[in-house]
Short mmCIF file of C-alpha atoms in Angstrom, two decimals:
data_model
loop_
_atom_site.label_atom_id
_atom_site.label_comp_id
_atom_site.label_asym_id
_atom_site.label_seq_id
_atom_site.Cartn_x
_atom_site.Cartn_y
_atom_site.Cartn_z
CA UNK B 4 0.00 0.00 0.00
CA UNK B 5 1.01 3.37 -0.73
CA UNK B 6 1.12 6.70 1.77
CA UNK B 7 0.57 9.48 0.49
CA UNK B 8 1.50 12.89 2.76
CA UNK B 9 0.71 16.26 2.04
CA UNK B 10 2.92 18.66 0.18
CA UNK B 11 3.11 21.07 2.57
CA UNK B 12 4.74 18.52 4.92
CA UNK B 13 7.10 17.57 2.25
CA UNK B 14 7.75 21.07 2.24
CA UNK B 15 7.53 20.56 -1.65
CA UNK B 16 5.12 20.47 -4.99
CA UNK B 17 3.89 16.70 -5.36
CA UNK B 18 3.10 14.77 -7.88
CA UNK B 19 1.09 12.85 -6.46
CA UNK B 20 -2.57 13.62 -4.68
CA UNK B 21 -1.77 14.36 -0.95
CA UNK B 22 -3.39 12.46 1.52
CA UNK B 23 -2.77 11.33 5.15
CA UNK B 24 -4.18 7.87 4.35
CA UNK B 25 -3.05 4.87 3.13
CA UNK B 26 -4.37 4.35 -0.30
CA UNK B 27 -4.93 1.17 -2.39
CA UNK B 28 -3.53 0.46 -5.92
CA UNK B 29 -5.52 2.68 -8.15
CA UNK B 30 -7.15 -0.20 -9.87
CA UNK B 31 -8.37 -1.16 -6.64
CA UNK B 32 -9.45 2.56 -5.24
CA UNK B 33 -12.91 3.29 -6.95
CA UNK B 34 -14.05 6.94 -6.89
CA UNK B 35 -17.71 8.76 -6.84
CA UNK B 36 -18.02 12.06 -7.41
CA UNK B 37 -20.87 14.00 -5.28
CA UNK B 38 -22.58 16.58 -7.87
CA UNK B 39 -25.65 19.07 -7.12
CA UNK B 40 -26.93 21.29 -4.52
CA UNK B 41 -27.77 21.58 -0.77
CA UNK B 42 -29.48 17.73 -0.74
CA UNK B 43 -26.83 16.04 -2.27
CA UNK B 44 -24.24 18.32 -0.01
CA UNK B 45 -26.64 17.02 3.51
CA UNK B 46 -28.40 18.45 5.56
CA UNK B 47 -29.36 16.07 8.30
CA UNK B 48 -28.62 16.15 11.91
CA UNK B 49 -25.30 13.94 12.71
CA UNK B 50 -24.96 11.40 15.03
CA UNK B 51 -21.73 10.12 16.46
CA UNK B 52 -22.49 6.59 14.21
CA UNK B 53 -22.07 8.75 11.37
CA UNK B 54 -18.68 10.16 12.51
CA UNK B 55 -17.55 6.66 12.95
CA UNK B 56 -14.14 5.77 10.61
CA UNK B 57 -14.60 3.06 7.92
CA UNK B 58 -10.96 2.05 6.69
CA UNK B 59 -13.30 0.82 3.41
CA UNK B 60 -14.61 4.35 2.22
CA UNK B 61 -12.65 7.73 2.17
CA UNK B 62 -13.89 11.35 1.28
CA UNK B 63 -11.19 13.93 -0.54
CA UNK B 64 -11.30 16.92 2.12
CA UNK B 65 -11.44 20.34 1.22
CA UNK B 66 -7.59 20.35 1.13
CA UNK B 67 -6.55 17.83 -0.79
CA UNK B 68 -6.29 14.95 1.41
CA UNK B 69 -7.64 11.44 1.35
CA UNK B 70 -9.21 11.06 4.87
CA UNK B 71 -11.66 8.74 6.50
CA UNK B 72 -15.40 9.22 5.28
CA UNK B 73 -17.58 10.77 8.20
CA UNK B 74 -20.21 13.07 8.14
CA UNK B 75 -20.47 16.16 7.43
CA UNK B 76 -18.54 15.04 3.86
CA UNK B 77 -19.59 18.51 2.17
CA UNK B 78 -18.31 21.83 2.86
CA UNK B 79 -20.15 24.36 0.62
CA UNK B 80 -22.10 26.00 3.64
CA UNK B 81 -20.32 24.62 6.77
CA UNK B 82 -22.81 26.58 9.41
CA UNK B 83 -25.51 24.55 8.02
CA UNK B 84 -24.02 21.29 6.21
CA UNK B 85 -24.75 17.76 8.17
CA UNK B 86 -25.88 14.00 7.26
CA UNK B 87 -26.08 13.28 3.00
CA UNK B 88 -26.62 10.28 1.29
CA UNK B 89 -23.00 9.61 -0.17
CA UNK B 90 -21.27 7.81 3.23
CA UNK B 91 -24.06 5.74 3.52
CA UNK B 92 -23.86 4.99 -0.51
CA UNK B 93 -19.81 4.53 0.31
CA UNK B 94 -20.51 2.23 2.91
CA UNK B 95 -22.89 -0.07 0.63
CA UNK B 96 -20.30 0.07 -2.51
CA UNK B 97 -17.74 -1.08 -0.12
CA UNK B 98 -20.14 -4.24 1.46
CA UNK B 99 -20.06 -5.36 -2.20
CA UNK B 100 -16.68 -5.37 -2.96
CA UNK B 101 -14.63 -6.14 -0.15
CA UNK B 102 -11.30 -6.07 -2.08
CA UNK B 103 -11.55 -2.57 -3.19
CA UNK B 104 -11.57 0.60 -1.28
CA UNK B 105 -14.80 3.28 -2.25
CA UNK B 106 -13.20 7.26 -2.68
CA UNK B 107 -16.24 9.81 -2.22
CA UNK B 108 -15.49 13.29 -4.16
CA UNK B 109 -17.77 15.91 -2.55
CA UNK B 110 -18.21 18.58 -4.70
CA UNK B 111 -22.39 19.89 -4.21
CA UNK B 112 -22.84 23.77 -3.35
CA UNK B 113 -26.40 24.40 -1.95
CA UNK B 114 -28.78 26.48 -3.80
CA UNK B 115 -26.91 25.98 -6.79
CA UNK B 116 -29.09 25.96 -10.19
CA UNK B 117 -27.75 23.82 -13.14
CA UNK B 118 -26.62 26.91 -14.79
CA UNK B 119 -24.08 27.20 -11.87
CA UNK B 120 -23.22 23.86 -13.62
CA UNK B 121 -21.25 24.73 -16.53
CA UNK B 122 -17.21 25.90 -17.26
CA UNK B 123 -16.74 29.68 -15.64
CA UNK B 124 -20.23 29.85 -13.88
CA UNK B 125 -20.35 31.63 -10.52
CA UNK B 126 -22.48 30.42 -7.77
CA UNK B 127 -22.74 34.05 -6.68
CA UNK B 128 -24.47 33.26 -3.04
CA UNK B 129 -21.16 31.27 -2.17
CA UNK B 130 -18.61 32.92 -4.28
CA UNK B 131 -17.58 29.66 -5.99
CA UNK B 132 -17.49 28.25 -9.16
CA UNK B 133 -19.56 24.93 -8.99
CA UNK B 134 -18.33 23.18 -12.03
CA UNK B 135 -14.66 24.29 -12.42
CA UNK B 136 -14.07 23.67 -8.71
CA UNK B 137 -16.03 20.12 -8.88
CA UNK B 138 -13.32 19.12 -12.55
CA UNK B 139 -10.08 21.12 -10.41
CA UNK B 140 -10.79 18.45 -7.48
CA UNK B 141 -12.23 15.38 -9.38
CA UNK B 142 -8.94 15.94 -11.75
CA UNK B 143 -6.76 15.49 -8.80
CA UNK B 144 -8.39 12.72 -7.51
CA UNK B 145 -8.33 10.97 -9.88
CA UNK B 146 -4.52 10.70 -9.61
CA UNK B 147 -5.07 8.23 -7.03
CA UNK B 148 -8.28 5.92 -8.42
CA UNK B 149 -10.47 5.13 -11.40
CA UNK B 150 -13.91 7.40 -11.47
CA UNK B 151 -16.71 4.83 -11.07
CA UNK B 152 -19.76 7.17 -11.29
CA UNK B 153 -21.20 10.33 -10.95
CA UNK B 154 -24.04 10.47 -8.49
CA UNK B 155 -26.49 13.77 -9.04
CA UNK B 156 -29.32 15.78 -6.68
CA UNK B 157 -30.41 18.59 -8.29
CA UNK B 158 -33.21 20.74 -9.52
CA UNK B 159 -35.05 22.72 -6.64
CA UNK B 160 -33.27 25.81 -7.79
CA UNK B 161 -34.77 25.32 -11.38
CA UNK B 162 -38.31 24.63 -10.58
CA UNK B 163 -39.44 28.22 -12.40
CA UNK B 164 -41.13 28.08 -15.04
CA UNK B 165 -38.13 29.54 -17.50
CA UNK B 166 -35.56 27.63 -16.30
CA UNK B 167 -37.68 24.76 -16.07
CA UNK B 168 -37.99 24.96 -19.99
CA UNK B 169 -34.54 24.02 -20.54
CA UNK B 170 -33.74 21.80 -17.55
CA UNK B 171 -33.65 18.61 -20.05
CA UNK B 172 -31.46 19.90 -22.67
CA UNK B 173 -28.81 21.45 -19.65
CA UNK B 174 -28.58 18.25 -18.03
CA UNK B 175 -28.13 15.82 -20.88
CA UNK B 176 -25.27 18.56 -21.76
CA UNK B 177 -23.77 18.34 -18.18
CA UNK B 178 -23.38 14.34 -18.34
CA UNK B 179 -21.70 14.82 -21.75
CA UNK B 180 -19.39 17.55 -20.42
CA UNK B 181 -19.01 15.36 -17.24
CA UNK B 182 -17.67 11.99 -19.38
CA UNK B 183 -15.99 14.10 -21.85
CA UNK B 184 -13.67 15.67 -19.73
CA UNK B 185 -13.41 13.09 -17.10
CA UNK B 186 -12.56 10.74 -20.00
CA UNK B 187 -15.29 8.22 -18.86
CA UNK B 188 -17.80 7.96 -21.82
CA UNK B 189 -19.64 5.49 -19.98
CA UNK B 190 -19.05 5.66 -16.32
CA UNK B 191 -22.70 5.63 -14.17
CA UNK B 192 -24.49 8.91 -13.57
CA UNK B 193 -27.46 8.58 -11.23
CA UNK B 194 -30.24 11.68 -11.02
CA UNK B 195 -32.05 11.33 -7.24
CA UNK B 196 -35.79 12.93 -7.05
CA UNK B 197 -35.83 15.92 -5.47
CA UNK B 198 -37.97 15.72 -1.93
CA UNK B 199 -41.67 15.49 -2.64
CA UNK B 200 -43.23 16.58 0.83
CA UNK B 201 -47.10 17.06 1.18
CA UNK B 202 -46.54 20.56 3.19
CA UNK B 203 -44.78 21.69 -0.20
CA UNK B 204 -47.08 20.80 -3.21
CA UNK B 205 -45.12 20.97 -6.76
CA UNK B 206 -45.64 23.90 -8.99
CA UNK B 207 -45.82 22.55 -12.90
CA UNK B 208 -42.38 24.32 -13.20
CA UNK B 209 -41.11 21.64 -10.41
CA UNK B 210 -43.32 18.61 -11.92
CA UNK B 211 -41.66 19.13 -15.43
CA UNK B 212 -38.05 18.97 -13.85
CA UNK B 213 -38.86 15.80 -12.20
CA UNK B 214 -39.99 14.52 -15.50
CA UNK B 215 -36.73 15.30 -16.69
CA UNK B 216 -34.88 12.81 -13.77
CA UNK B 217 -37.51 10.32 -14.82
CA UNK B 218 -37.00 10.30 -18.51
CA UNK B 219 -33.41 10.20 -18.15
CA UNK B 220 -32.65 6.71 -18.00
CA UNK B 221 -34.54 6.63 -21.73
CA UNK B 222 -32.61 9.40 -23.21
CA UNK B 223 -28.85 8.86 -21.90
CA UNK B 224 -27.24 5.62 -21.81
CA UNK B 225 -25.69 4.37 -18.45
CA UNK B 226 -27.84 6.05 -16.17
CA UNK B 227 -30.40 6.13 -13.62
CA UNK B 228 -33.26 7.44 -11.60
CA UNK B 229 -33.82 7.23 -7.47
CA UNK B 230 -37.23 7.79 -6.69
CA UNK B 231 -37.35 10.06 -3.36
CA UNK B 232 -41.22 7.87 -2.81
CA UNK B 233 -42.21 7.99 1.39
CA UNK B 234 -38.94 9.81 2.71
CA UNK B 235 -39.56 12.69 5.15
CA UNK B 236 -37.86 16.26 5.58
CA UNK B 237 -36.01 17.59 8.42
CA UNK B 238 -38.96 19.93 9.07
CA UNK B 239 -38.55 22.71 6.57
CA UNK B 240 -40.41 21.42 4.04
CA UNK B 241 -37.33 21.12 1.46
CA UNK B 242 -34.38 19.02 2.93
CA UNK B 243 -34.80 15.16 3.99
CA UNK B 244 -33.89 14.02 7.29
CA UNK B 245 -31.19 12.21 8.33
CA UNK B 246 -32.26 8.86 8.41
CA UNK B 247 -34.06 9.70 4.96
CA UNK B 248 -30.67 10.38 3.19
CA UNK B 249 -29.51 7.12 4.51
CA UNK B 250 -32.29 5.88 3.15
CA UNK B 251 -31.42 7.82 -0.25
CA UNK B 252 -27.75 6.52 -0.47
CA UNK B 253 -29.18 2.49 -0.33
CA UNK B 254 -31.37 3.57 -3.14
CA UNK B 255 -28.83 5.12 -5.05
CA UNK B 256 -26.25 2.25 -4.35
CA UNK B 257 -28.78 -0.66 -5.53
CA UNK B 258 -29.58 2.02 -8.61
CA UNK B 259 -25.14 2.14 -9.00
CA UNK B 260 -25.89 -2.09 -8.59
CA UNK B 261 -28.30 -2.48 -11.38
CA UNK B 262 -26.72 -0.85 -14.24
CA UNK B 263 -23.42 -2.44 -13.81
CA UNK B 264 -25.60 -5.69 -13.64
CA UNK B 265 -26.81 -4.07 -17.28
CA UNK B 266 -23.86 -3.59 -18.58
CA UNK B 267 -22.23 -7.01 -17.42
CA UNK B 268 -25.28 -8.33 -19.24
CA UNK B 269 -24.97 -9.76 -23.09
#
């Protein structure tokens, strides 16, 4: 196994990814990057069994480093940013394969609309720039392991009727941009439903995005839909609860499960 230290220790430029963790071979160090806004990021209140260290699934940290998976694995609003689905998706990967080690790449900004989504967009309510920052840290990660899939929540932020209009043709453009420059023409993207809560009816602006998710496994090869059916929010009417996102990562690891099983399929 290799060990990876950060540069500033070395005191040096590296060429390799730092990290303070011991990391697989690369073929054996499978990597997920974590795309969208504020429920893909997490929001749920965390326990200390969610801070607990799994050797089998790491996060890359906000510097640069390959570190233990525990929640909170976001950092785009860190006041505010708790319990998301991707440790819990992490921790299912790794059940499957025990001889390989599961890399999460957070990367979600809350409130962030798709537009946010593309090369030089700013996501002006946290100063960042969703996309570029989300290919600058999936780049160097990849250094280390082999992108696996992309996992996606997104699309409260473009439930208006105009933006709504052109959800479907920005998100078919994102996977392509994704694969393209992530050189992974047919790695798994998976689109989760966005939270549908009875204290919150959908607008038609909201409905039509949905329909977009939906549809998606139809119009893009190699990818999938999580349905969001009987989960609960946190009690503001927009972000699940904790156990919910759990709940969300086991639907979006047996989604991961099933089109592999497709593609292994003659």
């Amino acid at each position: 196994m290799l060990l990876f230290f950060s540069s500033l220790t070395l005191g040096q430029e590296s060429k390799e990814p730092p990290s303070s963790t011991s990391l697989p071979p690369k073929e054996k160090f499978h990597l997920f990057l974590l795309v969208g806004q504020s429920n893909m990021a997490g929001r749920g209140k965390v326990t200390p069994a969610d801070q607990t260290a799994n050797p089998k699934v790491l996060m890359f940290d906000q510097t640069g480093n390959w570190v233990p998976a525990v929640d909170p694995l976001h950092f785009d609003k860190p006041k505010v940013v708790g319990v998301g689905l991707g440790r819990t998706f992490g921790l299912e990967i790794a059940q499957d394969n025990p001889d390989v080690t599961i890399g999460l790449i957070p990367c979600a900004v809350g409130g962030s609309p798709i537009a946010s989504w593309e090369p030089g967009a700013l996501d002006k309510a946290t100063k960042t720039h969703p996309y570029d920052d989300a290919m600058k840290r999936a780049h160097q990660a990849l250094q280390a392991g082999e992108l696996k899939g992309i996992l996606w929540h997104q699309g409260e932020s473009d439930s208006s009727p105009e933006k709504a209009k052109v959800y479907e043709e920005k998100l078919h453009a994102l996977i392509a941009r994704f694969r393209r420059e992530l050189n992974a023409p047919d790695v798994p993207f998976i689109a989760g439903q966005m939270g549908q809560f009875s204290e919150r009816p959908w607008n038609e602006a909201k409905q039509k995005v949905d329909q977009v998710h939906q549809d998606l496994p139809n119009n893009v090869p190699h990818t999938a839909f999580v349905s969001s059916d009987g989960l609960k929010h946190k009690g503001d009417n927009v972000h699940f609860d904790a156990e919910s996102y759990r709940e969300l990562g086991r639907r979006y690891a047996k989604a991961y499960r099933e089109l592999k099983k497709a593609d292994t399929q003659p």
